[in-house]
Tab-separated table of C-alpha atoms and ligand atoms in Angstrom:
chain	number	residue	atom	x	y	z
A	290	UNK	CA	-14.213	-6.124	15.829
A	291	UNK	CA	-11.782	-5.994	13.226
A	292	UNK	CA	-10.020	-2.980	14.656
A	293	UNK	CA	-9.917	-4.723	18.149
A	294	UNK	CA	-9.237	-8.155	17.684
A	295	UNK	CA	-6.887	-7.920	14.199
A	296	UNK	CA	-5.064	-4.864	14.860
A	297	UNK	CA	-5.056	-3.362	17.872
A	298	UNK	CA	-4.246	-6.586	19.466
A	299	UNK	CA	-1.524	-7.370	17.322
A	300	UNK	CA	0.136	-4.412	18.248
A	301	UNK	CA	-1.063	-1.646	16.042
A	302	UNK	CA	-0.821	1.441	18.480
A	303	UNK	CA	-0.978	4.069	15.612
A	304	UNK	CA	-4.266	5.912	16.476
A	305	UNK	CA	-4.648	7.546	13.516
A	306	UNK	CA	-3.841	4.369	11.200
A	307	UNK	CA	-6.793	2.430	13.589
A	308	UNK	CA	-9.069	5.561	13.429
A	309	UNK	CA	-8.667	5.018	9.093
A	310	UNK	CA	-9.744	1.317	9.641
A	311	UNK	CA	-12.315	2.120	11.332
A	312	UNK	CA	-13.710	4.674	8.824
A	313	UNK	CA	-13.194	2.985	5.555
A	314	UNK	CA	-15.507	1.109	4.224
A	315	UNK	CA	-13.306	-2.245	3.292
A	316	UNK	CA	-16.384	-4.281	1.816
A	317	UNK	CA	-17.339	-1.006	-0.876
A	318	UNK	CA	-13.998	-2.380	-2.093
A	319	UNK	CA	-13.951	-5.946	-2.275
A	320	UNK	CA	-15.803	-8.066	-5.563
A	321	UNK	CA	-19.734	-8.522	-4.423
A	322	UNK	CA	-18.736	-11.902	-4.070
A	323	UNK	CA	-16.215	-11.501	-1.420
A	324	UNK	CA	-18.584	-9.012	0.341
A	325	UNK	CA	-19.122	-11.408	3.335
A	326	UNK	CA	-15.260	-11.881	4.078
A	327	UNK	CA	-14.446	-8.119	3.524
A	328	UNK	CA	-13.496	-7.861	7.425
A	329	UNK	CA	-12.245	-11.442	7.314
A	330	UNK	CA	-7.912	-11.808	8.977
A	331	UNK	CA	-7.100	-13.087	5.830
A	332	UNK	CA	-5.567	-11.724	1.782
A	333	UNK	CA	-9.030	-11.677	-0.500
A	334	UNK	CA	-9.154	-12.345	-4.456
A	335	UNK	CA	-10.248	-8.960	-6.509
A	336	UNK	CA	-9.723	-10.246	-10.053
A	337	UNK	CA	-6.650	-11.138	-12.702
A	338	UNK	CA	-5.206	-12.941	-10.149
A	339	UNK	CA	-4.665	-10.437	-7.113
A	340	UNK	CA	-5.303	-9.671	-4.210
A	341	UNK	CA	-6.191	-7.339	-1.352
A	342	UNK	CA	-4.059	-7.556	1.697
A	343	UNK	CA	-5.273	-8.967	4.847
A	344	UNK	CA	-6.299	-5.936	7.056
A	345	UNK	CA	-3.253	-6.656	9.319
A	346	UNK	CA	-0.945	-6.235	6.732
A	347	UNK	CA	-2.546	-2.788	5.566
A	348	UNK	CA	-2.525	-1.472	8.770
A	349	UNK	CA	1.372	-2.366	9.671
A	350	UNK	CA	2.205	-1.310	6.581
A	351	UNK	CA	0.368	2.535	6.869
A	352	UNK	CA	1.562	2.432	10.924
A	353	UNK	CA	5.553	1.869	9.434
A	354	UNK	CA	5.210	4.933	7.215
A	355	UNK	CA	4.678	7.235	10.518
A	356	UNK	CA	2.063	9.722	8.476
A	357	UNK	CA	0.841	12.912	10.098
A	358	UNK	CA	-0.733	13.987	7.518
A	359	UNK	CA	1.002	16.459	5.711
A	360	UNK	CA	2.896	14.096	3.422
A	361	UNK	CA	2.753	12.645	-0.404
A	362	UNK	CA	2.916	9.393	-0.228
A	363	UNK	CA	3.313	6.508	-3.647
A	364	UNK	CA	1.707	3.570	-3.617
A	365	UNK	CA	2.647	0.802	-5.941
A	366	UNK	CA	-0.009	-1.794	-6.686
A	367	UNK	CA	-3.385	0.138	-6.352
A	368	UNK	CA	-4.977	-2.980	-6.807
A	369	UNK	CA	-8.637	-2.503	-5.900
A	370	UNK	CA	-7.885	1.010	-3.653
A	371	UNK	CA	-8.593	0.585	-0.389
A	372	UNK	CA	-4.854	0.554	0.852
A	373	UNK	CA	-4.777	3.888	-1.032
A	374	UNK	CA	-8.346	4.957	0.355
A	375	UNK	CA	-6.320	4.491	3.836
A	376	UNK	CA	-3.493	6.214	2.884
A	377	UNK	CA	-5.393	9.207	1.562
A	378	UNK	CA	-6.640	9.562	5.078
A	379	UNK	CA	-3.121	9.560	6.950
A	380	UNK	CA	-1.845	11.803	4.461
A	381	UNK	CA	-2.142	15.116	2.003
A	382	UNK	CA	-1.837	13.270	-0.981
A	383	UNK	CA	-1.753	9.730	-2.697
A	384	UNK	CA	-0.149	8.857	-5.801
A	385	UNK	CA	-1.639	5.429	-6.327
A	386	UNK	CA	-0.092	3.700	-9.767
A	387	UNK	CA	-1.407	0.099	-10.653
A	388	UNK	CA	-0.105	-2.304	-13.492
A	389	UNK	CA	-3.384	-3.862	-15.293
A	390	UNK	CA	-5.502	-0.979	-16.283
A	391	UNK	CA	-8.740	-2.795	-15.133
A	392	UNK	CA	-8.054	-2.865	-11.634
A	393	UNK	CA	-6.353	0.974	-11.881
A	394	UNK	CA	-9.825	2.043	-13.416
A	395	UNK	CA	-11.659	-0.291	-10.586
A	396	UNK	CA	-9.905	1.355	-7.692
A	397	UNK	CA	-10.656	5.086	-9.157
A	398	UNK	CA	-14.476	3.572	-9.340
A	399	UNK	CA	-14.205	2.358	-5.348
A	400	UNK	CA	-12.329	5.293	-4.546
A	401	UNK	CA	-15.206	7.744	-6.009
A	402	UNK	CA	-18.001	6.121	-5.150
A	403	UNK	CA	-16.566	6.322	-1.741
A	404	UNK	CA	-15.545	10.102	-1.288
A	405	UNK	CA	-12.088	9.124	-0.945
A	406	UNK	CA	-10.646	10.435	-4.221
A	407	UNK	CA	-10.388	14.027	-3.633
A	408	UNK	CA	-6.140	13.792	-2.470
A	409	UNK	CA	-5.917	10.554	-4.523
A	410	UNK	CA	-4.896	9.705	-8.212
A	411	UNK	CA	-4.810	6.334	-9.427
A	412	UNK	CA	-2.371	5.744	-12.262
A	413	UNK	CA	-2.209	3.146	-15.020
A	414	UNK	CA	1.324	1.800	-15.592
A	415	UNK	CA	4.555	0.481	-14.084
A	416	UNK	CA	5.542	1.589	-10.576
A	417	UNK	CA	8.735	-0.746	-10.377
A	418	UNK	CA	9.992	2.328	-11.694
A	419	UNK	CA	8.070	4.492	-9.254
A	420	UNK	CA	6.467	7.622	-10.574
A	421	UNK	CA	9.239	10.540	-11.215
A	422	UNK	CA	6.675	13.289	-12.379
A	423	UNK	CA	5.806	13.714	-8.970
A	424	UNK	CA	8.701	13.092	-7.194
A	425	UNK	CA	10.116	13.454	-4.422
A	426	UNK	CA	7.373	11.299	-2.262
A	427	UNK	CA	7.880	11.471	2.019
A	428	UNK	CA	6.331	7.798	1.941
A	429	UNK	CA	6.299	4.763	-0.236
A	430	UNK	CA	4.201	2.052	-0.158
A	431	UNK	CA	4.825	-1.155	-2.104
A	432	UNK	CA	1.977	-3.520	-2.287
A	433	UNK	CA	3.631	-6.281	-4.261
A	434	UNK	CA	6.965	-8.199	-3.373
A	435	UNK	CA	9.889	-7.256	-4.997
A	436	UNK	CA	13.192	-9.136	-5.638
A	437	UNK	CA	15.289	-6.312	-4.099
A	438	UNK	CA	14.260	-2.860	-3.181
A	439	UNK	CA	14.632	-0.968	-6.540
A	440	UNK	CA	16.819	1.878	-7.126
A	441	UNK	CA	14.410	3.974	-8.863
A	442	UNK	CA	12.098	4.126	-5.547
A	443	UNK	CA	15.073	4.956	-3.109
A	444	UNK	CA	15.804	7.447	-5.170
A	445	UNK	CA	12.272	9.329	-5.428
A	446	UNK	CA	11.820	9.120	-1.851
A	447	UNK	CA	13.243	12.029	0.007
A	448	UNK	CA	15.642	12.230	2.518
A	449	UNK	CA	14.499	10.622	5.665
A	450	UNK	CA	11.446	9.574	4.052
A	451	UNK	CA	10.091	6.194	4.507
A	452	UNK	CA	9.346	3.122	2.551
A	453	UNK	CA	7.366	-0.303	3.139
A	454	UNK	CA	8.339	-2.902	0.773
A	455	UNK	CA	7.494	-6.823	0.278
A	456	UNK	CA	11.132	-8.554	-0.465
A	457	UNK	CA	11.485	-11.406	-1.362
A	458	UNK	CA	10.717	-15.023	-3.588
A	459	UNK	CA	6.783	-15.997	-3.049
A	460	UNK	CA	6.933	-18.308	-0.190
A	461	UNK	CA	9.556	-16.693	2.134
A	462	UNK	CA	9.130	-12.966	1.839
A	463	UNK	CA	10.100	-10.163	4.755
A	464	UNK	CA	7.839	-6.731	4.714
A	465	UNK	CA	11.008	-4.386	4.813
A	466	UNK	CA	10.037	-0.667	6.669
A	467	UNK	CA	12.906	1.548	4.277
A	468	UNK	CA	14.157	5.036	6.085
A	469	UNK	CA	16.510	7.024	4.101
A	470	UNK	CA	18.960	9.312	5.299
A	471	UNK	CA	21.950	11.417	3.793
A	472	UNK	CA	21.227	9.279	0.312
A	473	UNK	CA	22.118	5.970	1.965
A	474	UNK	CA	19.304	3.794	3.202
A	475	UNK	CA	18.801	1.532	6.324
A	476	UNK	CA	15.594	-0.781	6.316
A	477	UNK	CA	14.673	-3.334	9.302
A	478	UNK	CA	12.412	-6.268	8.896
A	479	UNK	CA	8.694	-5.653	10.362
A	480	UNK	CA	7.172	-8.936	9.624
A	481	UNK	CA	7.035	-11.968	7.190
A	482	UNK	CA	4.442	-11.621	4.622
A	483	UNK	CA	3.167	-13.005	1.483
A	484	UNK	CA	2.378	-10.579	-1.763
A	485	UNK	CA	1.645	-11.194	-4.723
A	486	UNK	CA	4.927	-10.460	-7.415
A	487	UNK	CA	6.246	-6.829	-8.306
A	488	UNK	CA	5.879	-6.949	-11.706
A	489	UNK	CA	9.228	-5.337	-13.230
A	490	UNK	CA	10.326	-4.105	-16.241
A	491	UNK	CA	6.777	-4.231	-18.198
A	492	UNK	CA	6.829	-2.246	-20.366
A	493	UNK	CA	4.890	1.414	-19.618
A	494	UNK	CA	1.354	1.004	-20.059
A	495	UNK	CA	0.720	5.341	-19.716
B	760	LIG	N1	-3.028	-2.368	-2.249
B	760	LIG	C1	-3.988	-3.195	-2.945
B	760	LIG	C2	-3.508	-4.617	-3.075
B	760	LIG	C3	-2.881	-4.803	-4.348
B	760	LIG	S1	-2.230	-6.389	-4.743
B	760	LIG	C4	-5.363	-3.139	-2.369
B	760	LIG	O1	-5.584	-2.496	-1.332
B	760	LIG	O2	-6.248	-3.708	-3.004
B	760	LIG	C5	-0.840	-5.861	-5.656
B	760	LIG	C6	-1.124	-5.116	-6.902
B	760	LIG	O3	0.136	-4.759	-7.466
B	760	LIG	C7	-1.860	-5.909	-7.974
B	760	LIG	O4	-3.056	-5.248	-8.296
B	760	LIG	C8	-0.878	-5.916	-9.156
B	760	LIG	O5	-1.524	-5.789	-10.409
B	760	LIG	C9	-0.027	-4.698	-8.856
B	760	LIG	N2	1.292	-4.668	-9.504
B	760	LIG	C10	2.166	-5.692	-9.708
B	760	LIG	N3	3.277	-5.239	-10.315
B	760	LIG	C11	3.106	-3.900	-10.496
B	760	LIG	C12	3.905	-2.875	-11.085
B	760	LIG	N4	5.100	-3.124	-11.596
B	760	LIG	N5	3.409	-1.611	-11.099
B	760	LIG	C13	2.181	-1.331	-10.579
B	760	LIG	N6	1.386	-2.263	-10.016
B	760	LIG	C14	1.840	-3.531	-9.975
């Protein structure tokens, strides 16, 4: 249901990105609470203030990238995993870094009790700065809006490797699809969205 009526007819064509959908189990990620909605068309609280995307969103987001499975990929904004849980199955390996140490430690929790973590690790502290140790990524995934595309992440993706970023203030943002080439970068706008803010400049929580 989800994967017909959300996704595929919205125009996700990407079978492997529908096949992930289909396979991950959204409501093991989602608060008890929020169990009943978990395959709702619409964003979902999961604590301190976030949330997870609608499954639209995650799937235009993972289709942008172009995986085939051989990549690393970053995600910023683990939140409560499941974006990463899809990620991990479109590619070889998932750097997933969230901001409040709660969630990081709830979306290793999801991602385990799932059988998803063995190509993921979920890091505690600031990806506005990306994640250099393991750098260069192929793909980049940004799950909260930035201001502007930062420089860090343009320059630990690798050359013609792609990037999906939120841009934007909180009511008006544009979900930017980032492809670098020859150190410069061209991006075209994929859809309007609304994240929740990139939180830049914290200071390092790792
Ligand atoms: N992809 C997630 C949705 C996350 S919502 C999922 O599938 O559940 C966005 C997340 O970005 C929030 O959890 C928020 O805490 C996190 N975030 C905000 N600023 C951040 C930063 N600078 N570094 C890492 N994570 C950040």
């Amino acid at each position: 249901m989800m994967v017909s009526r959300q996704l595929r007819a919205r125009g996700i064509r990407d079978e492997r990105v529908l096949a992930a959908m289909l396979e991950i189990p959204r409501e093991a990620f989602v608060p008890e609470d929020q169990r009943d909605a978990a395959y709702s068309d619409e964003p979902l609280g999961i604590g301190y203030g976030q949330t997870i995307s609608q499954p639209y969103m995650t799937a235009l987001m993972a289709q942008s990238l172009d995986l085939r499975g051989v990549e690393r990929v970053l995600e910023v904004g683990a939140g409560c995993g499941y974006h990463a849980a899809v990620l991990g199955a479109l590619a070889a390996r998932v750097i997933a870094i969230e901001l409040i140490p709660e969630l990081a430690a709830m979306a290793r929790e999801n991602l385990e009790k799932t059988g998803r973590l063995g190509n993921i690790v979920v890091i505690a502290g600031d990806g506005s700065l990306g994640y250099p140790q393991e750098a260069p990524y192929d793909a980049i995934s940004v799950a909260a809006a930035a201001a502007s595309i930062p420089r860090a992440l343009v320059e630990q993706l690798r050359d013609s490797g792609r990037m999906a970023i939120p841009v934007g203030p909180h009511a008006d943002q544009e979900l930017r699809v980032v492809w670098k080439r020859g150190g410069e970068i061209d991006w075209h706008v994929a859809a309007h969205c609304r994240f929740v803010p990139l939180r830049e400049g914290a200071p390092r929580v790792d």
